PDB file of C-alpha atoms in Angstrom:
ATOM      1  CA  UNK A 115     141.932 103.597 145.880  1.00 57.00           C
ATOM      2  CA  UNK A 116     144.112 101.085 148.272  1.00 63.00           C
ATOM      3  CA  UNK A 117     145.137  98.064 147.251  1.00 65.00           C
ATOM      4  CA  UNK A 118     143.848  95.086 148.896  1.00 71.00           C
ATOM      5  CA  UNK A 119     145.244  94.160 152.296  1.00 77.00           C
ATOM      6  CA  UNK A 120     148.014  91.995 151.517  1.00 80.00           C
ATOM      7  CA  UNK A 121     148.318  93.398 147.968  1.00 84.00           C
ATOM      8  CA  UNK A 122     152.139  94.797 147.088  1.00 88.00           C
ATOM      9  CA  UNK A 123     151.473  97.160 144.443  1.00 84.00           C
ATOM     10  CA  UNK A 124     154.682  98.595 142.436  1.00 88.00           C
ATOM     11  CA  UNK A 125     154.707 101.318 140.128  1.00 87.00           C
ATOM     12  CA  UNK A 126     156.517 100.199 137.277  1.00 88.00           C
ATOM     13  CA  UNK A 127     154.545  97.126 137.208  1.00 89.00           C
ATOM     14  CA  UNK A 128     151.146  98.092 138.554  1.00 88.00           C
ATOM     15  CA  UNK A 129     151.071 101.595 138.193  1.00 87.00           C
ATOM     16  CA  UNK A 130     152.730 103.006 135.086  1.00 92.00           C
ATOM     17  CA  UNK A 131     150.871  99.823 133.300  1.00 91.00           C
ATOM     18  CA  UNK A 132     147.830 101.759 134.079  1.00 87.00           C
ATOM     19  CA  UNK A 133     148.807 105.032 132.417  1.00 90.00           C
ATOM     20  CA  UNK A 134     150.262 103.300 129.564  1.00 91.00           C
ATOM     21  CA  UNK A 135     146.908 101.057 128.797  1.00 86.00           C
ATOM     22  CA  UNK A 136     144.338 104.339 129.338  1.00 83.00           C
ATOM     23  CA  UNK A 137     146.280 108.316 129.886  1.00 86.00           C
ATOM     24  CA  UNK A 138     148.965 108.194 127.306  1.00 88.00           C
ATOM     25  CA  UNK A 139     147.015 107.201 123.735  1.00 85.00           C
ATOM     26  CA  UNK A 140     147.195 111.121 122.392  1.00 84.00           C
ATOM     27  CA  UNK A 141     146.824 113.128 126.010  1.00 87.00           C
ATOM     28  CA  UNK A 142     149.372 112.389 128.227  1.00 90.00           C
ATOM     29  CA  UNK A 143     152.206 111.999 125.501  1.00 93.00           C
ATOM     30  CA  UNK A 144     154.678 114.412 124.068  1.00 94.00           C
ATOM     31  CA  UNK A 145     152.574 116.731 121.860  1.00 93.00           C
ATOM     32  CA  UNK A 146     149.025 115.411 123.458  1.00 91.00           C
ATOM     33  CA  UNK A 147     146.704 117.373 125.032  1.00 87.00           C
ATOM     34  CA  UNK A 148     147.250 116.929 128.371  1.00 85.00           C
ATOM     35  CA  UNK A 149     150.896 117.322 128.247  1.00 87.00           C
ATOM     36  CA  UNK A 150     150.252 120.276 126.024  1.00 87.00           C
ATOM     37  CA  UNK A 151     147.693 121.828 129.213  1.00 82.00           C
ATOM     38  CA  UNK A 152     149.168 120.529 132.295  1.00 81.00           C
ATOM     39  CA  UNK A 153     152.985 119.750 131.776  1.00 84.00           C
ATOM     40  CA  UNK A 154     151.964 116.239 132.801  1.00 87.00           C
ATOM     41  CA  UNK A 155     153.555 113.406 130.663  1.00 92.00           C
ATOM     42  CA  UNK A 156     152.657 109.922 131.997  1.00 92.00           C
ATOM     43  CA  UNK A 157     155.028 108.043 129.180  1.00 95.00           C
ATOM     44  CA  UNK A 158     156.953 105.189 131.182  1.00 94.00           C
ATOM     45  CA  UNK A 159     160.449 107.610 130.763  1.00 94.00           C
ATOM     46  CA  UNK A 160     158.452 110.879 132.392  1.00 94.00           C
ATOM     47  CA  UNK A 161     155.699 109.603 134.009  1.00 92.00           C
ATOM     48  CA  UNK A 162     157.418 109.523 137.667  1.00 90.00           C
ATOM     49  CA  UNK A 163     158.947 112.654 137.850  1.00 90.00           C
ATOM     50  CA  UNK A 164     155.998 114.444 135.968  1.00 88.00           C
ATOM     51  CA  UNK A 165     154.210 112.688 138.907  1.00 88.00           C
ATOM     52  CA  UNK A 166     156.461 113.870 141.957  1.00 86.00           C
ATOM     53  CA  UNK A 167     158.741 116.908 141.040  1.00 86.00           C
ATOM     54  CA  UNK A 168     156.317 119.962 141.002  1.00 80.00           C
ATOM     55  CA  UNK A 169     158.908 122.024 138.849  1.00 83.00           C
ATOM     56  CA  UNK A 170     157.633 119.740 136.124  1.00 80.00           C
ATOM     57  CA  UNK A 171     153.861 120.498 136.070  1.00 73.00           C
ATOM     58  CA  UNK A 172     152.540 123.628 135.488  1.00 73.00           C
ATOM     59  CA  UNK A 173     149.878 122.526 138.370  1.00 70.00           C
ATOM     60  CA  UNK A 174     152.604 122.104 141.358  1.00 70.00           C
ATOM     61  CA  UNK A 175     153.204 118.242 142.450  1.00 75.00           C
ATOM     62  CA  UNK A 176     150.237 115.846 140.580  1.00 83.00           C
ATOM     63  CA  UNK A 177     150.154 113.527 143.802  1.00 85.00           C
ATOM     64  CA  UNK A 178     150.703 113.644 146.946  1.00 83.00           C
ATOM     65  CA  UNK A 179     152.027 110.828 148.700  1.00 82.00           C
ATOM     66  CA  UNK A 180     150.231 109.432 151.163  1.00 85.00           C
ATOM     67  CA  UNK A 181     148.092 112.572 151.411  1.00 86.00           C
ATOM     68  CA  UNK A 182     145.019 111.525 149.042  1.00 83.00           C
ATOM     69  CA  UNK A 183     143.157 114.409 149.916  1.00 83.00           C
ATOM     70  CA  UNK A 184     145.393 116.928 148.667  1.00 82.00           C
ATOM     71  CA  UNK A 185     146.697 115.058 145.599  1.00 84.00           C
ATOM     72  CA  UNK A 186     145.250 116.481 142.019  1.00 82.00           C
ATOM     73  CA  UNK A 187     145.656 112.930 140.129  1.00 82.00           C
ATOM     74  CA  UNK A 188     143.178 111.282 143.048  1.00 81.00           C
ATOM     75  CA  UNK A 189     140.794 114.137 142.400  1.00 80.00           C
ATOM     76  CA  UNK A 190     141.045 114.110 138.437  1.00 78.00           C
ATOM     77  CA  UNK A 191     140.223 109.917 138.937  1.00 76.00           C
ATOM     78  CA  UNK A 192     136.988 110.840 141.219  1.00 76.00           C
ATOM     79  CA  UNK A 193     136.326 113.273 138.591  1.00 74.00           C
ATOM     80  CA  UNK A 194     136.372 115.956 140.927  1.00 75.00           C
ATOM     81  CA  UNK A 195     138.695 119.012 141.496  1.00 71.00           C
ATOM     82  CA  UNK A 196     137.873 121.836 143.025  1.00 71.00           C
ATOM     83  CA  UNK A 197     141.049 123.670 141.439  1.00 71.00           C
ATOM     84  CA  UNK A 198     139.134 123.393 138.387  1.00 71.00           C
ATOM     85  CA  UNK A 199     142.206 123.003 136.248  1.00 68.00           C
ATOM     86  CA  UNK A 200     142.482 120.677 133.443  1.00 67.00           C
ATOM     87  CA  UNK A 201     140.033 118.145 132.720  1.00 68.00           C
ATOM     88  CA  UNK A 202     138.765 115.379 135.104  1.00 70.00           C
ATOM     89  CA  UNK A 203     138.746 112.004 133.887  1.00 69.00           C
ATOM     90  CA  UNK A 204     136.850 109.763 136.422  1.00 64.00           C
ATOM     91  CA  UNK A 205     138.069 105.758 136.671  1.00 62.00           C
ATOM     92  CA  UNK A 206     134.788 104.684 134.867  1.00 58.00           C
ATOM     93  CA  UNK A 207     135.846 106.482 131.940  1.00 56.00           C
ATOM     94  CA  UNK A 208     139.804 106.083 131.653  1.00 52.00           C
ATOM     95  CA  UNK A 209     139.127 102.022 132.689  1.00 54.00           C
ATOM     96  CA  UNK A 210     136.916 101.915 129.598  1.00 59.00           C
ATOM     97  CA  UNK A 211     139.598 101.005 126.576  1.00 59.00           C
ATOM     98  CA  UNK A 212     136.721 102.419 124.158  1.00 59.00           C
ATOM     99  CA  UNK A 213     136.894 105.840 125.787  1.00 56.00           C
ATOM    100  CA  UNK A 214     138.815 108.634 124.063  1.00 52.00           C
ATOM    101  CA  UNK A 215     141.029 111.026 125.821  1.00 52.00           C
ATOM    102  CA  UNK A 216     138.292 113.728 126.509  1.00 51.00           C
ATOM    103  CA  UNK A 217     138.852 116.630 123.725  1.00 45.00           C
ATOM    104  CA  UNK A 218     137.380 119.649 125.470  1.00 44.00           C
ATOM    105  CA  UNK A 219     136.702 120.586 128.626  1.00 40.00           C
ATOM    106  CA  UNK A 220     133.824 119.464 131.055  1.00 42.00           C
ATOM    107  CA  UNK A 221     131.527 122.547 131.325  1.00 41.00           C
ATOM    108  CA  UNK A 222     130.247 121.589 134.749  1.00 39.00           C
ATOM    109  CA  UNK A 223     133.032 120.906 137.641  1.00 39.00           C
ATOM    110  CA  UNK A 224     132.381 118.700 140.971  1.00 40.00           C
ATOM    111  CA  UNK A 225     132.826 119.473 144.326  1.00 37.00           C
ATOM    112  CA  UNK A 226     135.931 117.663 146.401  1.00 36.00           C
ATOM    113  CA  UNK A 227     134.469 114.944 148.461  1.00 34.00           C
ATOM    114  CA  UNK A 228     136.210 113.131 151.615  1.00 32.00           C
ATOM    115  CA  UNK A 229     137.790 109.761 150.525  1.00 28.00           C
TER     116      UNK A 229
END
């Protein structure tokens, strides 16, 4: 999940362009699902804080910086999380434009593996 050596990666370019292209169309949105289940808004106005300030999330701090293993928004993109809160979406499916915020819960949940 590192950029590529030489790579400067900023948030409000790189990052937050993620969220808004594939985790705020109905989920991660005022009134969406996932802001609805997890506290966490990833609009361009919220999305930092939501991301960093654990009085905002009902789940304690969404990442971790530069602690990968312990951050909950790397585990939801492996699709793993042992917590078992919320719903994982893996990269393959939020990269996909023609995948829908998933509706309903996994019924099976991974176990955390080492980055």
């Amino acid at each position: 999940m590192a950029a590529p050596a030489g790579t400067s990666v900023f948030y409000d370019r790189d990052v937050q362009a993620v969220f808004d292209r594939s985790c705020t169309g109905g989920c991660h949105e005022p009134g969406g699902i996932g802001v609805i289940d997890s506290g966490l808004d990833l609009t361009p106005t919220a999305a930092y804080d939501s991301l960093f300030d654990p009085t905002l999330s009902r789940n304690g701090p969404q990442a971790v910086v530069e602690d990968p293993d312990n951050s909950l928004l790397v585990w939801k993109l492996e699709g793993v999380d042992p917590t078992g809160r919320g719903v994982s979406v893996p990269v393959c499916l939020w990269s996909d434009p023609r995948s829908p915020c998933p509706k309903s819960r996994p019924s099976g949940r991974g176990s955390r593996r080492a980055l």
